[in-house]
PDB file of C-alpha atoms in Angstrom:
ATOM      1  CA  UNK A 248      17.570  14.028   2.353  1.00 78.00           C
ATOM      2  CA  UNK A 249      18.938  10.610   2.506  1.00 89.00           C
ATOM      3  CA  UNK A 250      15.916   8.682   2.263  1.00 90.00           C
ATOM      4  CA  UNK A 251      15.374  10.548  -1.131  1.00 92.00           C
ATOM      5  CA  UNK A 252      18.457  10.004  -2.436  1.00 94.00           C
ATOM      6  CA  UNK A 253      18.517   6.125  -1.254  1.00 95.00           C
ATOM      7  CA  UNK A 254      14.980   5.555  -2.780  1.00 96.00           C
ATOM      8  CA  UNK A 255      16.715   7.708  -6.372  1.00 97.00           C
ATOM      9  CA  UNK A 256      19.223   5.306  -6.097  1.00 97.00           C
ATOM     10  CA  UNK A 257      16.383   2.169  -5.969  1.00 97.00           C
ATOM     11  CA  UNK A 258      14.741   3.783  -8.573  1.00 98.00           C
ATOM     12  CA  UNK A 259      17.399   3.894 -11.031  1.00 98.00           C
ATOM     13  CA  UNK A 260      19.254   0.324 -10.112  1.00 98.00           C
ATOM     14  CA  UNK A 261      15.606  -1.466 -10.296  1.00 97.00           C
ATOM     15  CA  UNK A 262      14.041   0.484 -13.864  1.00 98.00           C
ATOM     16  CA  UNK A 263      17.058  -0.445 -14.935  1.00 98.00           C
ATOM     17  CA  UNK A 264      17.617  -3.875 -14.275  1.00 98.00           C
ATOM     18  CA  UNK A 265      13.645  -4.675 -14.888  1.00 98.00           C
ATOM     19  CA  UNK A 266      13.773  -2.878 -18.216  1.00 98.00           C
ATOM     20  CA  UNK A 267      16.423  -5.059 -19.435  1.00 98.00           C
ATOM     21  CA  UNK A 268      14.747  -8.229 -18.215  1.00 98.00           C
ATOM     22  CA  UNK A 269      11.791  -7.618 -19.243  1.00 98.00           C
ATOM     23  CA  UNK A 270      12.897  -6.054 -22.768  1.00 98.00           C
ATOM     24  CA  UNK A 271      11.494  -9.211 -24.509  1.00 98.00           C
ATOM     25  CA  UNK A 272       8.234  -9.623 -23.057  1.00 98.00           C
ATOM     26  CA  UNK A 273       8.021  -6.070 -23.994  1.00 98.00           C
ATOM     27  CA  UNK A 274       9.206  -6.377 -27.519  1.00 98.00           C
ATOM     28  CA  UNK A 275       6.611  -9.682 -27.561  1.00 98.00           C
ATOM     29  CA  UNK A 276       3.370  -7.161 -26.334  1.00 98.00           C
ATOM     30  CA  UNK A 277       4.323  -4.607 -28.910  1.00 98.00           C
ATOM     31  CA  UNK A 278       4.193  -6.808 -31.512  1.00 98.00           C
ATOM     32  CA  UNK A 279       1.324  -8.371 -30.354  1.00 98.00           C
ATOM     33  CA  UNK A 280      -0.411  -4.514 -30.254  1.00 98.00           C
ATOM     34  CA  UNK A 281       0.213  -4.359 -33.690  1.00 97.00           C
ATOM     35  CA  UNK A 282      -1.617  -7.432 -35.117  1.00 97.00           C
ATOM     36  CA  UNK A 283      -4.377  -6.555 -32.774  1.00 95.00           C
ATOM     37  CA  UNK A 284      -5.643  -3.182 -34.154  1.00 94.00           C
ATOM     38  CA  UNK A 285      -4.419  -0.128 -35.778  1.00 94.00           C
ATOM     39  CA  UNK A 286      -2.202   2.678 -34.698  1.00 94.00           C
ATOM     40  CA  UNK A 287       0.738   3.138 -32.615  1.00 96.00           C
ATOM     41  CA  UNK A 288       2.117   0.887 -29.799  1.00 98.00           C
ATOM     42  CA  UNK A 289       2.761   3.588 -27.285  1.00 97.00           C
ATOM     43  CA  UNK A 290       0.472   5.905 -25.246  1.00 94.00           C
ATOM     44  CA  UNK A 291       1.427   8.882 -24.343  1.00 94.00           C
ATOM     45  CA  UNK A 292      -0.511  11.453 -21.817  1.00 93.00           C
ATOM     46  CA  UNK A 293       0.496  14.302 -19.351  1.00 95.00           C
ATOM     47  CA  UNK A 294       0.526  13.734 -16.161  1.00 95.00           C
ATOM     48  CA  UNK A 295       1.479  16.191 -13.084  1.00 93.00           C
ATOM     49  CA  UNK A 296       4.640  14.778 -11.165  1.00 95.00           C
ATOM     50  CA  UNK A 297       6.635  16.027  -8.292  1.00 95.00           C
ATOM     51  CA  UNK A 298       5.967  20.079  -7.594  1.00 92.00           C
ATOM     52  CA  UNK A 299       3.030  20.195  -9.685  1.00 90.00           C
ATOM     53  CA  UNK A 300       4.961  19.830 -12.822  1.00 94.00           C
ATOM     54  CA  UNK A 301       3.843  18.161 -15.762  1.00 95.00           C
ATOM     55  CA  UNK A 302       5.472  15.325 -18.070  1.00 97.00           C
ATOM     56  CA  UNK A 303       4.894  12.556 -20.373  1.00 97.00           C
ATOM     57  CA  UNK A 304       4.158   9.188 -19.081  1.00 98.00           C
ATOM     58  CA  UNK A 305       4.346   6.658 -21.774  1.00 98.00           C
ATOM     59  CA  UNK A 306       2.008   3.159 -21.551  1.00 97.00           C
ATOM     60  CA  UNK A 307       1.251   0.477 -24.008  1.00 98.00           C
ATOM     61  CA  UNK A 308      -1.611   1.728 -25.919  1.00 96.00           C
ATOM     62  CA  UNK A 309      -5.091  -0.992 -24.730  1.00 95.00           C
ATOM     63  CA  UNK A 310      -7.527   1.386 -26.827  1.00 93.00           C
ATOM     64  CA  UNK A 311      -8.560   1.560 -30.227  1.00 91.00           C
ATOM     65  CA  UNK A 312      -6.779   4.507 -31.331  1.00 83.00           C
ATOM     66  CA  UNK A 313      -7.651   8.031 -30.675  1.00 75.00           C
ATOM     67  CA  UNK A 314     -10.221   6.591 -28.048  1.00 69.00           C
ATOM     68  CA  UNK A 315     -10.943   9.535 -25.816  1.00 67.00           C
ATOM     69  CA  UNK A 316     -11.988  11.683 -29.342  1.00 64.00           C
ATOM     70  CA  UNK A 317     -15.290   9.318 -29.276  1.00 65.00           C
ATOM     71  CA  UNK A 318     -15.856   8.847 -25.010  1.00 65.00           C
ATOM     72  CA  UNK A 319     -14.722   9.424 -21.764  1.00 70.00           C
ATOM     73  CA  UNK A 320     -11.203   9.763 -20.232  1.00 71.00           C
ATOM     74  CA  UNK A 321     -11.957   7.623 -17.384  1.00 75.00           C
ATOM     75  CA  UNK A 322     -11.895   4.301 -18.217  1.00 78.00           C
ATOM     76  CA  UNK A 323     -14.911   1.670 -17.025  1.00 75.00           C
ATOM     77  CA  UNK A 324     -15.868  -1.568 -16.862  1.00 75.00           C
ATOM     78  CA  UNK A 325     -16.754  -3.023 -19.871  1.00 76.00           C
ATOM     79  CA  UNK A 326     -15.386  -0.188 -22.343  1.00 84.00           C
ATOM     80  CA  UNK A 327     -15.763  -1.379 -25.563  1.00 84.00           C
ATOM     81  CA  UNK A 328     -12.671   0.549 -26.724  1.00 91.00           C
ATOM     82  CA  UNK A 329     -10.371  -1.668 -24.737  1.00 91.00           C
ATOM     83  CA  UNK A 330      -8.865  -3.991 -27.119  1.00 94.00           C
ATOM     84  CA  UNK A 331      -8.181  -7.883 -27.108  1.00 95.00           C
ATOM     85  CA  UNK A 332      -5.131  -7.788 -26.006  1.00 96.00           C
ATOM     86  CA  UNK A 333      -5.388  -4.630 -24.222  1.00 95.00           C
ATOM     87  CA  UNK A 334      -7.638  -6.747 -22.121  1.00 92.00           C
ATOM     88  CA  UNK A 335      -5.114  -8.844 -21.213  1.00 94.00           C
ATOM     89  CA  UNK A 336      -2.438  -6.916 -20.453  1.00 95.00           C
ATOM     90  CA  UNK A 337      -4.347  -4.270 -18.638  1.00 93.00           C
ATOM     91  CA  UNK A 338      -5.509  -7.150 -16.221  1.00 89.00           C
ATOM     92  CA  UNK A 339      -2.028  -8.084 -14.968  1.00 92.00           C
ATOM     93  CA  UNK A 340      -0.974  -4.083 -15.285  1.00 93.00           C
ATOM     94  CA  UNK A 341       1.730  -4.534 -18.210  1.00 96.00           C
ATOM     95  CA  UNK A 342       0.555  -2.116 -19.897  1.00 96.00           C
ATOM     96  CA  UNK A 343       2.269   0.234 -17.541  1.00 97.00           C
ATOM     97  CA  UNK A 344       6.083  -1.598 -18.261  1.00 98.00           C
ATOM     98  CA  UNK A 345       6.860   1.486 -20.177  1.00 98.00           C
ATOM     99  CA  UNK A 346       6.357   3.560 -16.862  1.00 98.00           C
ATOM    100  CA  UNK A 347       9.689   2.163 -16.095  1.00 98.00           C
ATOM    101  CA  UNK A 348      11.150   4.357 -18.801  1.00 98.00           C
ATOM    102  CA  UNK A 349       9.563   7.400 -17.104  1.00 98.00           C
ATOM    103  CA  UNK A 350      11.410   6.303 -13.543  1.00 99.00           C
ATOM    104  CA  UNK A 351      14.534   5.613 -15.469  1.00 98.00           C
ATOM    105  CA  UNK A 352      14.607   9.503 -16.517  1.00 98.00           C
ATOM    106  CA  UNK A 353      13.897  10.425 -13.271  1.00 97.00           C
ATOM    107  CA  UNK A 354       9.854  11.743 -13.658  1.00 98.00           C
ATOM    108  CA  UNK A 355       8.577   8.978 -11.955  1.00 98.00           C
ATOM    109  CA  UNK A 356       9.452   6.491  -8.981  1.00 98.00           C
ATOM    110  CA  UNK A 357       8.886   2.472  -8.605  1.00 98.00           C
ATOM    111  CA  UNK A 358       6.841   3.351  -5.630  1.00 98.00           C
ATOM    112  CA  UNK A 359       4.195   6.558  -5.201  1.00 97.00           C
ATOM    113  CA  UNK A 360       1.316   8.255  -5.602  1.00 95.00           C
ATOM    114  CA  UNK A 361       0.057   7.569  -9.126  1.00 92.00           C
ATOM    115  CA  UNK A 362       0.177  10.555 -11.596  1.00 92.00           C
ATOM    116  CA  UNK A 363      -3.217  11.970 -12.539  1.00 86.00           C
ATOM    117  CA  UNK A 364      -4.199  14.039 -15.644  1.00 86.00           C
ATOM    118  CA  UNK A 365      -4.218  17.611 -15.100  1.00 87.00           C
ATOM    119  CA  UNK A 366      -8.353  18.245 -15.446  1.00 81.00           C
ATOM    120  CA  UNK A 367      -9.242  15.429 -12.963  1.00 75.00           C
ATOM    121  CA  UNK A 368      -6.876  17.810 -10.071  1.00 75.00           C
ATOM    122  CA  UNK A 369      -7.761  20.961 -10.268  1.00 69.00           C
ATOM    123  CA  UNK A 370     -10.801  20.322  -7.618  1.00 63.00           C
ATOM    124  CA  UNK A 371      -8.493  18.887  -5.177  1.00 62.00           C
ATOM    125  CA  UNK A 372      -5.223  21.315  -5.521  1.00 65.00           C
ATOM    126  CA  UNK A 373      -4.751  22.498  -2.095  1.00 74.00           C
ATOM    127  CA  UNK A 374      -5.154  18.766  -0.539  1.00 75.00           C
ATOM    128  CA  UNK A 375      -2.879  17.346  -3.398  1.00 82.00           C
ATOM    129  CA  UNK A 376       0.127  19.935  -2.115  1.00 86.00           C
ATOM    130  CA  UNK A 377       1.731  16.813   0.221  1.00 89.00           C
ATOM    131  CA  UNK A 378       1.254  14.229  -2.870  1.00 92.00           C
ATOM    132  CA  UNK A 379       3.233  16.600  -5.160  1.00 92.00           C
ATOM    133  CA  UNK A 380       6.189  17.057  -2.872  1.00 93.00           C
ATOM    134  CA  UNK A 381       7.138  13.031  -4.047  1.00 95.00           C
ATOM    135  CA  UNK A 382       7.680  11.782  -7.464  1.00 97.00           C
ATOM    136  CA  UNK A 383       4.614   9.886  -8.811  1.00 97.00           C
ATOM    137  CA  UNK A 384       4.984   6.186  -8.702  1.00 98.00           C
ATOM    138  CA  UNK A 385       4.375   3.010 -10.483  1.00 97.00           C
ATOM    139  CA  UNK A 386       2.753   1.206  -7.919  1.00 97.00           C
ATOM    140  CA  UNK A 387       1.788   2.565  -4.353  1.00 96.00           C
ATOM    141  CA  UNK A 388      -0.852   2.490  -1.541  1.00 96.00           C
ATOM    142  CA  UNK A 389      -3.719   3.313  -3.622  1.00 94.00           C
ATOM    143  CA  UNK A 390      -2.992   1.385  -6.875  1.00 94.00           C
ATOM    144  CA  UNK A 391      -2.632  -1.283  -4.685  1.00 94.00           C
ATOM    145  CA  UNK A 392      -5.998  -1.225  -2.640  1.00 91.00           C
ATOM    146  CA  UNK A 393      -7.798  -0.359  -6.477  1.00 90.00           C
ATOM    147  CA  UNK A 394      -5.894  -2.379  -8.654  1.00 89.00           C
ATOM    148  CA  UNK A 395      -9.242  -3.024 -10.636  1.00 82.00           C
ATOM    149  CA  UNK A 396     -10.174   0.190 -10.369  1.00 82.00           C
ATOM    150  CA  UNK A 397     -11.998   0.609 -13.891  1.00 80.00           C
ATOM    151  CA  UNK A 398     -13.735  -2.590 -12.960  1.00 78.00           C
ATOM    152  CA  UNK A 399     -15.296  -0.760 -10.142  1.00 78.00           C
ATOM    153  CA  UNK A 400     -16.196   2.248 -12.266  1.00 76.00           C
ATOM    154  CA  UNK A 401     -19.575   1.500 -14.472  1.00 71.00           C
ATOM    155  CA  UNK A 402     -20.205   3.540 -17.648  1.00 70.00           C
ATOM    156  CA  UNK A 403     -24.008   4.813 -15.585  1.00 72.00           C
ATOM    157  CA  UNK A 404     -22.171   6.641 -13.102  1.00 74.00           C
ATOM    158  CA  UNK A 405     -18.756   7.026 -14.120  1.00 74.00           C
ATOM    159  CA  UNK A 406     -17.971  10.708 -12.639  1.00 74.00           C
ATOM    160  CA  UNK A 407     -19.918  10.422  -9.419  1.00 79.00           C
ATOM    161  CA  UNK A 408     -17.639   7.038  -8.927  1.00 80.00           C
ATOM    162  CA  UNK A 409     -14.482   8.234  -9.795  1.00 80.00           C
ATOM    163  CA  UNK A 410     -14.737  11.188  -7.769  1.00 81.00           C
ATOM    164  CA  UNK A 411     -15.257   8.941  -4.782  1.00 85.00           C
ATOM    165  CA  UNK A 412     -12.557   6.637  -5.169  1.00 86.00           C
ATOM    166  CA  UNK A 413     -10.166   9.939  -5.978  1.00 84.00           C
ATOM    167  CA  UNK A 414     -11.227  10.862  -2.535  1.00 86.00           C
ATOM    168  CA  UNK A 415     -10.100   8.052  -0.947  1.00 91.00           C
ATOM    169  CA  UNK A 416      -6.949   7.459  -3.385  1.00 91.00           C
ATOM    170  CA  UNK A 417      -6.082  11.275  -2.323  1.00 90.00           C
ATOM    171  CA  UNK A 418      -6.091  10.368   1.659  1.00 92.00           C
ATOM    172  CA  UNK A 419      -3.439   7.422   1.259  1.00 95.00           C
ATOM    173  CA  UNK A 420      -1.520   9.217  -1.428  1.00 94.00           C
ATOM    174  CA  UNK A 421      -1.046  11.753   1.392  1.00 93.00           C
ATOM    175  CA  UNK A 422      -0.220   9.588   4.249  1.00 95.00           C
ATOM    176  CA  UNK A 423       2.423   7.635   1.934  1.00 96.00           C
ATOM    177  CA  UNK A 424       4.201  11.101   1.197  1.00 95.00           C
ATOM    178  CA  UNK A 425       4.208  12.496   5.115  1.00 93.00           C
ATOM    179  CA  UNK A 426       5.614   8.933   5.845  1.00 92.00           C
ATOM    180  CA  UNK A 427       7.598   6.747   2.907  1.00 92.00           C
ATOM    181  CA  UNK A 428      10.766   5.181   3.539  1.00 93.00           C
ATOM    182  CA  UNK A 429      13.204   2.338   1.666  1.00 94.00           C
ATOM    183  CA  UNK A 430      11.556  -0.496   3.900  1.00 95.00           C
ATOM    184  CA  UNK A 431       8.048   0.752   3.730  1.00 95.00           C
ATOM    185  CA  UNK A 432       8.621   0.540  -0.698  1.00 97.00           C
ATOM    186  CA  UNK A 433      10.207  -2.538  -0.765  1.00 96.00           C
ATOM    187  CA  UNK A 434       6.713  -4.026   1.316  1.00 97.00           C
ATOM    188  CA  UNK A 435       4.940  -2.094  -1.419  1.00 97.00           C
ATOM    189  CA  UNK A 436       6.721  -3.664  -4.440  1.00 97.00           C
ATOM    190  CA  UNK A 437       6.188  -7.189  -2.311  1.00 96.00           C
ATOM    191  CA  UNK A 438       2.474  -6.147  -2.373  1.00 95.00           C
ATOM    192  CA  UNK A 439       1.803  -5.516  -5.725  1.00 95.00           C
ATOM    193  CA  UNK A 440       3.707  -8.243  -7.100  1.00 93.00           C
ATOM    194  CA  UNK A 441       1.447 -10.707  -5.069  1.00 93.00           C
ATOM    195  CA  UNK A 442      -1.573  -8.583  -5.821  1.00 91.00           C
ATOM    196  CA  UNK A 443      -0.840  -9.178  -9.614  1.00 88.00           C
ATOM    197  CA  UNK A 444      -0.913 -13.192  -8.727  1.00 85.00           C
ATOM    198  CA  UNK A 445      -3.154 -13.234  -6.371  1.00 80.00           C
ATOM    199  CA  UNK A 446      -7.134 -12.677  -7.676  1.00 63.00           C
ATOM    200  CA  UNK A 447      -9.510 -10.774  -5.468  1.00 62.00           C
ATOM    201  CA  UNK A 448     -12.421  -9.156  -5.245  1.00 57.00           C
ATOM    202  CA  UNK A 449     -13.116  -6.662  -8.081  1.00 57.00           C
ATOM    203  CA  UNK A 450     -15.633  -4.700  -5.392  1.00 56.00           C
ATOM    204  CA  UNK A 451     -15.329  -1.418  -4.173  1.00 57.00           C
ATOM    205  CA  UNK A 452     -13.378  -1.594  -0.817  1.00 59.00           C
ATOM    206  CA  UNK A 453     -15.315  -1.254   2.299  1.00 51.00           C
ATOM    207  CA  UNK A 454     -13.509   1.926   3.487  1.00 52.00           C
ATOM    208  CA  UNK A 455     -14.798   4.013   0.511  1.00 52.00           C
TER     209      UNK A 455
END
């Protein structure tokens, strides 16, 4: 279709140009990784993409290493494994700049549905058929609307939370795929960009 191959084409031109602009503020948060904590700089985890498929989505690592050996895969507010300056980053989501490599290959897009591990889908396969028919995005609908998603998640209740917000997260995942267009992601990448400036309410939004 030519809306795919026009939003391939955004995909490639915009990694690209982002990854070389950004390359030393990346360089800078790598190095700054390193003199925070042990371990690696990366973070690597599989993910299910477009057709149900599975790949490697690469982050900045945030965590002491090897976190989810001593807790919980779903990250919540508070979680003492998040480090100093995975803190930081985390808060204005640059800990996902390597996600740009992912879109560059062609596993993931600027804008979509954002990739979940395979154990947290399983419950919801049938209703997550429209969501895998696109690629998996950076930023979307839903990471939009709970861009401080952990800080809505406490460590009490973490499942029965989570499962909640997936509901909701599934329903405009959904909607985006039966409906996304050029015009409609370049609103989205306005969006986030001004979410990322713009503070707001850390609360669980009213229509959950």
């Amino acid at each position: 279709m030519i809306r795919d191959a026009i939003k391939r084409l955004m995909d490639f031109t915009l990694s690209a140009y982002a990854i070389l602009m950004l390359a030393p503020i990346m360089f800078a948060i790598g190095i700054l990784i390193k003199l925070d904590s042990p371990g690696p700089v990366f973070y690597k985890q599989v993910r299910i993409g477009k057709g149900g498929k599975p790949f490697k989505m690469w982050k900045f690592r945030t965590m002491v290493n090897n976190s989810h050996s001593c807790g919980s895969k779903i990250t919540y507010n508070n979680d003492s494994r998040i480090t100093k300056v995975g803190s930081f980053i985390r808060s204005i989501k640059f800990d996902e700049l390597p996600n740009l490599f992912n879109i560059l290959k062609g596993d993931m897009s600027i804008v979509g549905p954002r990739p979940e591990i395979p154990e947290y889908i399983r419950r919801y396969d049938k209703r997550m058929e429209k969501v895998f028919s696109v690629k998996p995005g950076l930023t979307g609908p839903s990471q939009i609307i709970f861009f401080n998603e952990e800080k809505m998640i406490q460590k009490k209740n973490i499942r029965k939370i989570y499962r909640k917000i997936q509901e909701r997260k599934i329903d405009l995942d959904r909607e985006y795929a039966e409906q996304y267009n050029p015009i409609t992601d370049i609103k989205l990448i306005g969006r986030t960009i001004v979410r990322i400036f713009q503070p707001q309410d850390d609360g669980m939004p009213e229509s959950i």
